[in-house]
CSV table of C-alpha atoms in Angstrom, one decimal:
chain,number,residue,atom,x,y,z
A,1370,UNK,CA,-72.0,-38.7,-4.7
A,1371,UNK,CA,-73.8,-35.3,-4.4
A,1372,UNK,CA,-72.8,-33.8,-0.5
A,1373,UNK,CA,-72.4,-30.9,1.3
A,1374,UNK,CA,-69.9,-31.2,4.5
A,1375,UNK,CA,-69.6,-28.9,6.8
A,1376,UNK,CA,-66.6,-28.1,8.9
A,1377,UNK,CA,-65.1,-25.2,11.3
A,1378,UNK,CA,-67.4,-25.9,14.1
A,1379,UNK,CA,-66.1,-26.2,18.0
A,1380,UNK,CA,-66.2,-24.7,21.2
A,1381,UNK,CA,-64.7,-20.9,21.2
A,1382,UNK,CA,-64.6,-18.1,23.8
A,1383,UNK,CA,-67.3,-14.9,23.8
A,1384,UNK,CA,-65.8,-12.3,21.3
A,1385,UNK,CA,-63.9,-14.7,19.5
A,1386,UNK,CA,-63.6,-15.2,15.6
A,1387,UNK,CA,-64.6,-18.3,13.5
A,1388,UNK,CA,-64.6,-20.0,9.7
A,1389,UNK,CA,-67.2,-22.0,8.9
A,1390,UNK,CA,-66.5,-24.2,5.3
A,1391,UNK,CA,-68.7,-25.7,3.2
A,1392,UNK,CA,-67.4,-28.4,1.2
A,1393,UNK,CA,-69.0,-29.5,-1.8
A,1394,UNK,CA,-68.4,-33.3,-3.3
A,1395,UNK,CA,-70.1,-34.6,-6.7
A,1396,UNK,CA,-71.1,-30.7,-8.3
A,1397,UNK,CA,-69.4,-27.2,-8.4
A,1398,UNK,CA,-70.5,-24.9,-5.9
A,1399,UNK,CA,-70.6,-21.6,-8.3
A,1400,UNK,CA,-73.7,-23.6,-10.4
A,1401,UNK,CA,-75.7,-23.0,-7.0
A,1402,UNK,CA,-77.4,-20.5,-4.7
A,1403,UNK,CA,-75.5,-21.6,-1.1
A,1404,UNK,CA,-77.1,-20.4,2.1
A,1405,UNK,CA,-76.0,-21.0,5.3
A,1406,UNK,CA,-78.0,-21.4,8.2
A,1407,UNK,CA,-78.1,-22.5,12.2
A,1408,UNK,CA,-80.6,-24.4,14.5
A,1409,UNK,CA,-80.1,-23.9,18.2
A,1410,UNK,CA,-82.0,-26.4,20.4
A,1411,UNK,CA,-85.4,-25.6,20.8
A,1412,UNK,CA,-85.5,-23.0,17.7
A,1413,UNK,CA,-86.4,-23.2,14.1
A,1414,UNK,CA,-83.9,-23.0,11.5
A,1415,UNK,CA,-82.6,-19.4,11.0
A,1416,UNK,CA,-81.3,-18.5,7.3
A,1417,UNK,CA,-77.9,-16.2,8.0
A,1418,UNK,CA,-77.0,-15.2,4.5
A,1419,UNK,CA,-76.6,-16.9,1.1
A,1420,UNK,CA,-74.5,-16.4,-2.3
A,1421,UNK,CA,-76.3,-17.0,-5.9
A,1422,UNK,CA,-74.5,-18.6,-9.0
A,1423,UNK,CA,-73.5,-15.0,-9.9
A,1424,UNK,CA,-72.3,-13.7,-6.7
A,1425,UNK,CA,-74.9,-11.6,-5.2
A,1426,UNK,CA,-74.5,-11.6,-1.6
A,1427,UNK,CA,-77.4,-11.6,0.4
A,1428,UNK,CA,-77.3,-11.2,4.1
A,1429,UNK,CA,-79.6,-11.7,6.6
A,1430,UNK,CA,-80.6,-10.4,9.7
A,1431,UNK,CA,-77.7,-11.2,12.4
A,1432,UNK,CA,-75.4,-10.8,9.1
A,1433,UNK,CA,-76.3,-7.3,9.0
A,1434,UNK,CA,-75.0,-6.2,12.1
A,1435,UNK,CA,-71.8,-6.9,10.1
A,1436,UNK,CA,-70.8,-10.2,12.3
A,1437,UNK,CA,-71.4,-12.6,9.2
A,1438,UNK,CA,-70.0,-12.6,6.1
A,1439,UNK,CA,-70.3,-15.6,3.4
A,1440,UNK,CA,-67.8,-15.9,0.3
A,1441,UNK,CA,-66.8,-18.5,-1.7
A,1442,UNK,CA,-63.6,-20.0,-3.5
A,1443,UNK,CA,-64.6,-21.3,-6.7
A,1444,UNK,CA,-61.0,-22.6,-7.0
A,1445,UNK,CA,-61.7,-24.8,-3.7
A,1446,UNK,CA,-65.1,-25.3,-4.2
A,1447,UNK,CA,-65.8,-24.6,-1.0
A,1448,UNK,CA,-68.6,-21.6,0.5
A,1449,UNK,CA,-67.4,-20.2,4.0
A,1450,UNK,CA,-68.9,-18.0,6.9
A,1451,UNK,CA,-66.7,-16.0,8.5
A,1452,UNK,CA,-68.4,-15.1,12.0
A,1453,UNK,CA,-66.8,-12.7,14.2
A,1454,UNK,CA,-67.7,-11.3,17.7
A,1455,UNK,CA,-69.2,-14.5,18.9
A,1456,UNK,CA,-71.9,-14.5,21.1
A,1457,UNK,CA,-73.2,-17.4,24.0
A,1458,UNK,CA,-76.7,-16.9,21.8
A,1459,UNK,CA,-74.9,-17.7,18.6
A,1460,UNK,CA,-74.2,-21.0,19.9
A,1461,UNK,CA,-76.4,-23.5,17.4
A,1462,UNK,CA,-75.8,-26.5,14.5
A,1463,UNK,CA,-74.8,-24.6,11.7
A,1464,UNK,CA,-75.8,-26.3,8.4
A,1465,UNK,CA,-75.2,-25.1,4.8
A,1466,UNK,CA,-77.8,-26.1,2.0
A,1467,UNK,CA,-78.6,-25.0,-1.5
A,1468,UNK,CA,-80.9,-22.3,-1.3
A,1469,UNK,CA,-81.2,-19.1,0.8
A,1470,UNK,CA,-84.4,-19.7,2.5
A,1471,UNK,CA,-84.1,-23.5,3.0
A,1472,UNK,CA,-87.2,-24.5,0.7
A,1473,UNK,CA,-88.2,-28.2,-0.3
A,1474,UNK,CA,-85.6,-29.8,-2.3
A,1475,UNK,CA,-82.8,-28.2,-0.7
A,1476,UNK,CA,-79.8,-30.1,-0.5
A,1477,UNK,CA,-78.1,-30.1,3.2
A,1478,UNK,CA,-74.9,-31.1,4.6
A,1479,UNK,CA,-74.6,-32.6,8.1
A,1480,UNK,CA,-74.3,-29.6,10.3
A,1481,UNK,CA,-71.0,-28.6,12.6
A,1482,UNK,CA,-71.7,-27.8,16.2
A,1483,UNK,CA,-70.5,-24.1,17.2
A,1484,UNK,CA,-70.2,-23.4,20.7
A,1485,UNK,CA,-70.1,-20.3,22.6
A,1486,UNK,CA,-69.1,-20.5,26.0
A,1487,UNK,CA,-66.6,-18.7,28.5
């Protein structure tokens, strides 16, 4: 069966670190452009950054203020986001899917709730 699954998610403290994963099940990651993204409630979806086939990073807005960083362990076959400096506002679903900007035919995994919150 062809999935994504998400995990990493959870309730963390304001300035705090986290690891998002994104697990693959059914094809290799590396054959894909991976983009991760997050809905808060109330928003649209907001692309974050995404990795192509052949490595090309490419980061998005809140990933340029150097918070966000996605990589990817073809050994694992698993795509992470390592978020750092965590904000109440970055509280949101974060889902990963098979594109960067989340067009038709995009494959998504189930989401993983992050919560910021003192």
């Amino acid at each position: 069966q062809v999935q994504l699954v998400e995990s990493g998610g959870g309730l963390v403290r304001p300035g705090t670190s986290l690891r998002l994963v994104c697990a693959a099940s059914g094809f290799r990651l590396e054959t894909k452009t991976i983009g991760w993204f997050r809905q808060a409630p109330g928003k649209e979806r907001q692309g974050l950054a995404c990795i192509s086939s052949r490595n090309p990073v490419i980061d998005f807005a809140d990933s340029r203020n150097d918070r966000f960083h996605i990589s990817r362990d073809d050994v694992e076959n698993e795509v992470y986001l390592d978020m750092s400096g965590l904000r109440p506002e970055d509280t949101a679903v974060y889902y990963c899917g098979t594109s960067c900007h989340g067009t038709p035919g995009t494959l998504w995994g189930q989401g993983t709730q992050v919560t910021v919150s003192s």
